Amino acid sequence: MVKDGKSRQADLYGWRRKVLMDEVTVYPVCCEQLSAGRSDKEWLDNVLAGGAKIVQLRDKKSDDRLLLEKAKYFREKTREAGALFLINDRFDIGLLADSDGIHVGQGDLPPEEIRRLTPDWIIGQSCNDLAEVEALGAQVQAGSSAVDYYNIGPIYRTDTKEGLHTFLGAGDIQQISAACPLPFTVMGGIKWDHIPELAAAGVRRMAVVTAISMAADMQAETRRWIDEIRRVTTLPVNSL
Ligand SMILES: Cc1ncc(COP(=O)(O)OP(=O)(O)O)c(N)n1
Ligand SMILES: Cc1ncsc1CCOP(=O)(O)O
Ligand SMILES: [Mg+2]
């Protein structure tokens, strides 16, 4: 049977969602300025070799031509590795490089507008407090949400992104995540020692920049995070 465009699109979206749901544990996000002199391409080669199943290209400094060239490299390498490639903020670059999706913040392009043109993309949205998660939860209830996953954060103090002043801490994650039934990630200042308390709060997917980008051996560190998140999230919560 020859598949038409629509069913191929549905298959692709189904595959992307399955990887997100079943395989994503650590979610490495790049930042060339915080990678101990290593390029985003080197970062990518290492995190993929370490087994990452999702990566985000977050580059707010390169000009558009360089960013597109980088995005195409990310596309090629993630496809070979069977991993998801999400672009940060830049819908145009994601489209041109054929990314698997995009991550947007509250002030970035609206997910519903993005969805109109990309029915098969994974769309992630940042939520910075309970009210934003509740608003997303209400959209999901109403059947009007275009979002596949949301991020709760920043959780801990971090200098990786400028202008962050309020850090949620791990204590409220359970209450916040209960407000929206979509899968969620957490981000912001997450280090190795936080894994148990995040897992105990119900977290299954952890987005990190410097915990991996500043590691001496990024490949080994990615593998270590994947193994540890798997290990602690298969234990009953009260045994942590
Ligand atoms: C997985 C993930 N979560 C949150 C963010 C932050 O997005 P945003 O609030 O739009 O900030 P910038 O990354 O654009 O500076 C993220 N990138 N990824
Ligand atoms: C982009 C972003 N948004 C919220 S926290 C953050 C940076 C997270 O980086 P790190 O894992 O190094 O704290
Ligand atoms: Mg953004």
Coordinates of C-alpha atoms and ligand atoms in Angstrom, one line a residue:
M1 CA 0.0 0.0 0.0
V2 CA 1.4 3.4 -0.9
K3 CA 0.9 5.9 1.9
D4 CA -0.3 9.4 1.2
G5 CA 1.3 12.6 2.5
K6 CA -1.1 12.8 5.5
S7 CA -0.5 9.3 6.8
R8 CA 3.2 9.7 6.4
Q9 CA 3.0 12.9 8.4
A10 CA 0.9 11.1 11.1
D11 CA 3.5 8.2 11.2
L12 CA 6.3 10.7 11.7
Y13 CA 4.5 12.6 14.4
G14 CA 3.7 9.3 16.1
W15 CA 7.4 8.3 16.0
R16 CA 8.5 11.6 17.4
R17 CA 6.0 11.5 20.3
K18 CA 7.0 7.9 21.1
V19 CA 10.6 8.8 21.4
L20 CA 9.7 11.8 23.6
M21 CA 7.5 9.7 25.8
D22 CA 9.5 6.5 26.0
E23 CA 13.1 7.3 25.5
V24 CA 13.9 10.8 26.6
T25 CA 15.6 11.1 30.1
V26 CA 18.3 13.7 29.9
Y27 CA 17.6 16.6 27.4
P28 CA 20.9 18.3 26.5
V29 CA 20.7 21.9 25.3
C30 CA 23.8 23.4 23.8
C31 CA 25.5 26.7 24.5
E32 CA 28.8 27.2 22.7
Q33 CA 29.9 30.0 25.0
L34 CA 29.7 27.6 28.0
S35 CA 31.3 24.5 26.5
A36 CA 34.9 24.8 27.6
G37 CA 36.0 25.9 24.1
R38 CA 34.2 23.1 22.3
S39 CA 32.0 23.9 19.3
D40 CA 28.3 23.1 19.1
K41 CA 29.1 20.4 16.5
E42 CA 31.6 18.7 18.9
W43 CA 29.0 19.0 21.6
L44 CA 26.4 17.3 19.4
D45 CA 28.7 14.5 18.4
N46 CA 29.5 13.8 22.0
V47 CA 26.0 13.8 23.4
L48 CA 24.7 11.6 20.6
A49 CA 27.6 9.2 21.1
G50 CA 26.6 9.2 24.8
G51 CA 23.1 8.1 23.9
A52 CA 21.0 11.3 24.0
K53 CA 17.6 10.8 22.4
I54 CA 16.7 14.5 22.1
V55 CA 18.9 17.6 21.7
Q56 CA 18.1 21.3 21.4
L57 CA 20.1 23.7 19.3
R58 CA 20.1 27.0 21.3
D59 CA 22.3 29.6 19.7
K60 CA 21.4 33.2 20.1
K61 CA 24.8 34.6 18.8
S62 CA 25.5 33.1 15.4
D63 CA 24.3 34.9 12.3
D64 CA 21.5 33.3 10.4
R65 CA 23.7 31.6 7.7
L66 CA 25.9 30.0 10.3
L67 CA 22.9 29.0 12.4
L68 CA 21.3 27.3 9.4
E69 CA 24.4 25.5 8.5
K70 CA 24.7 24.3 12.1
A71 CA 21.1 23.2 12.2
K72 CA 21.6 21.2 9.0
Y73 CA 24.5 19.4 10.7
F74 CA 22.3 18.7 13.7
R75 CA 19.6 17.3 11.4
E76 CA 21.9 15.0 9.7
K77 CA 23.6 13.6 12.8
T78 CA 20.4 13.3 14.9
R79 CA 18.7 11.4 12.0
E80 CA 21.6 8.9 11.9
A81 CA 21.4 8.5 15.7
G82 CA 17.6 8.1 15.8
A83 CA 17.4 11.1 18.1
L84 CA 15.0 14.1 18.1
F85 CA 16.4 17.5 17.0
L86 CA 14.6 20.6 18.4
I87 CA 15.4 24.1 17.5
N88 CA 15.2 26.9 20.1
D89 CA 13.0 29.8 19.2
R90 CA 13.7 29.9 15.5
F91 CA 10.8 28.6 13.5
D92 CA 12.4 29.7 10.2
I93 CA 15.6 27.8 10.9
G94 CA 13.7 24.7 12.1
L95 CA 11.7 24.6 8.9
L96 CA 14.7 25.1 6.6
A97 CA 16.7 22.4 8.4
D98 CA 13.7 20.0 8.8
S99 CA 13.9 19.8 12.6
D100 CA 11.7 17.5 14.6
G101 CA 10.3 20.4 16.5
I102 CA 10.8 23.6 18.4
H103 CA 11.0 24.9 21.9
V104 CA 9.4 28.3 22.6
G105 CA 9.1 30.5 25.6
Q106 CA 6.1 32.5 26.8
G107 CA 7.2 35.5 24.7
D108 CA 8.2 33.6 21.6
L109 CA 6.0 32.6 18.7
P110 CA 2.7 31.1 19.8
P111 CA 2.5 27.3 19.6
E112 CA -0.9 27.4 17.8
E113 CA 0.6 29.5 15.0
I114 CA 3.5 27.1 14.7
R115 CA 1.2 24.1 14.6
R116 CA -0.8 25.5 11.7
L117 CA 2.3 25.0 9.4
T118 CA 3.9 22.0 11.2
P119 CA 1.3 19.4 12.1
D120 CA 4.0 16.8 12.7
W121 CA 6.4 18.8 14.9
I122 CA 7.1 18.3 18.6
I123 CA 6.3 21.7 20.2
G124 CA 7.7 22.4 23.6
Q125 CA 6.8 25.5 25.7
S126 CA 8.4 27.0 28.8
C127 CA 6.2 27.6 31.8
N128 CA 7.8 29.7 34.6
D129 CA 5.1 29.4 37.3
L130 CA 2.0 27.6 38.3
A131 CA -0.3 30.1 36.6
E132 CA 1.3 29.4 33.2
V133 CA 1.0 25.6 33.7
E134 CA -2.7 26.0 34.7
A135 CA -3.3 28.1 31.6
L136 CA -1.8 25.4 29.5
G137 CA -3.7 22.7 31.4
A138 CA -7.0 24.6 30.6
Q139 CA -6.1 24.6 26.9
V140 CA -5.5 20.9 27.0
Q141 CA -8.8 20.3 28.6
A142 CA -10.5 22.5 26.0
G143 CA -8.7 20.6 23.2
S144 CA -7.1 23.8 21.9
S145 CA -3.5 23.2 22.9
A146 CA -0.8 22.8 20.3
V147 CA 1.9 21.9 22.8
D148 CA 3.4 18.4 23.2
Y149 CA 5.5 19.0 26.3
Y150 CA 6.1 21.9 28.7
N151 CA 9.1 22.8 30.8
I152 CA 8.9 23.9 34.4
G153 CA 11.7 26.2 35.4
P154 CA 14.0 27.7 36.2
I155 CA 14.3 25.2 39.1
Y156 CA 17.6 26.1 40.7
R157 CA 19.8 29.2 40.5
T158 CA 21.7 29.5 37.2
D159 CA 23.7 32.0 35.3
T160 CA 23.4 30.3 32.0
K161 CA 20.5 32.5 31.0
E162 CA 20.6 36.2 31.8
G163 CA 17.8 37.9 33.7
L164 CA 16.5 35.0 35.7
H165 CA 15.6 36.0 39.3
T166 CA 13.0 33.6 40.5
F167 CA 13.9 30.0 41.0
L168 CA 11.1 27.6 41.8
G169 CA 13.0 24.9 43.7
A170 CA 12.0 21.2 43.6
G171 CA 9.4 21.4 46.4
D172 CA 6.5 22.6 44.3
I173 CA 7.1 20.6 41.1
Q174 CA 4.5 17.9 42.0
Q175 CA 1.8 20.5 42.6
I176 CA 2.8 22.5 39.5
S177 CA 2.9 19.5 37.1
A178 CA -0.4 18.3 38.4
A179 CA -2.0 21.3 36.7
C180 CA -1.3 20.1 33.2
P181 CA -1.5 16.4 32.0
L182 CA 1.1 16.8 29.2
P183 CA 4.7 15.4 29.6
F184 CA 7.0 17.9 31.2
T185 CA 10.7 18.6 31.5
V186 CA 12.5 20.7 34.1
M187 CA 15.4 23.1 33.6
G188 CA 17.6 25.5 35.3
G189 CA 20.7 24.9 37.4
I190 CA 20.2 21.1 37.4
K191 CA 23.3 19.2 38.5
W192 CA 24.1 15.6 39.2
D193 CA 23.2 15.7 42.9
H194 CA 19.7 17.0 42.1
I195 CA 18.7 13.9 40.2
P196 CA 17.3 12.0 43.2
E197 CA 15.2 14.9 44.5
L198 CA 13.8 15.7 41.1
A199 CA 13.0 12.0 40.4
A200 CA 11.2 11.9 43.8
A201 CA 9.1 14.9 42.7
G202 CA 7.9 12.9 39.7
V203 CA 10.4 14.3 37.1
R204 CA 11.3 11.9 34.3
R205 CA 13.0 14.3 31.8
M206 CA 15.7 16.8 32.8
A207 CA 16.9 19.5 30.5
V208 CA 20.5 20.7 31.1
V209 CA 23.1 23.0 29.6
T210 CA 26.2 23.3 31.7
A211 CA 25.9 20.0 33.6
I212 CA 26.9 18.4 30.3
S213 CA 28.4 21.1 28.2
M214 CA 31.1 21.9 30.9
A215 CA 31.9 18.2 31.6
A216 CA 35.4 17.1 30.8
D217 CA 34.0 14.1 29.0
M218 CA 30.6 15.1 27.6
Q219 CA 30.0 11.6 26.0
A220 CA 30.5 9.8 29.3
E221 CA 28.6 12.4 31.2
T222 CA 25.5 12.0 28.9
R223 CA 25.6 8.3 29.4
R224 CA 26.0 8.7 33.2
W225 CA 22.9 11.0 33.3
I226 CA 20.8 8.6 31.2
D227 CA 21.7 5.6 33.3
E228 CA 21.1 7.4 36.6
I229 CA 17.8 8.9 35.6
R230 CA 16.6 5.5 34.4
R231 CA 17.9 3.9 37.6
V232 CA 16.2 6.3 40.0
T233 CA 13.0 6.6 38.0
T234 CA 12.4 2.8 38.0
L235 CA 12.7 2.7 41.8
P236 CA 9.6 3.3 43.9
V237 CA 9.6 6.9 45.0
N238 CA 9.8 6.1 48.7
S239 CA 13.0 4.1 48.2
L240 CA 15.0 7.0 47.0
Ligands
LIG1 C1 13.6 22.4 27.4 C2 13.7 23.8 27.6 N1 13.0 24.4 28.5 C3 13.0 25.8 28.7 C4 13.8 26.5 27.8 C5 13.8 28.0 27.9 O1 13.1 28.6 26.9 P1 12.8 30.2 26.9 O2 12.1 30.5 28.1 O3 12.2 30.6 25.6 O4 14.3 30.8 27.0 P2 15.4 30.7 25.9 O5 16.0 29.3 25.9 O6 14.8 31.0 24.5 O7 16.4 31.7 26.3 C6 14.5 25.9 26.8 N2 15.2 26.6 25.9 N3 14.4 24.5 26.7
LIG2 C1 17.7 28.6 29.0 C2 17.2 28.4 30.4 N1 15.9 28.7 30.7 C3 15.6 28.5 31.9 S1 17.0 28.0 32.8 C4 17.9 28.0 31.4 C5 19.4 27.7 31.4 C6 19.7 26.4 32.0 O1 21.0 26.1 31.9 P1 21.8 25.3 33.0 O2 21.4 23.9 32.9 O3 23.3 25.5 32.7 O4 21.4 25.9 34.3
MG3 MG 12.9 31.1 23.8

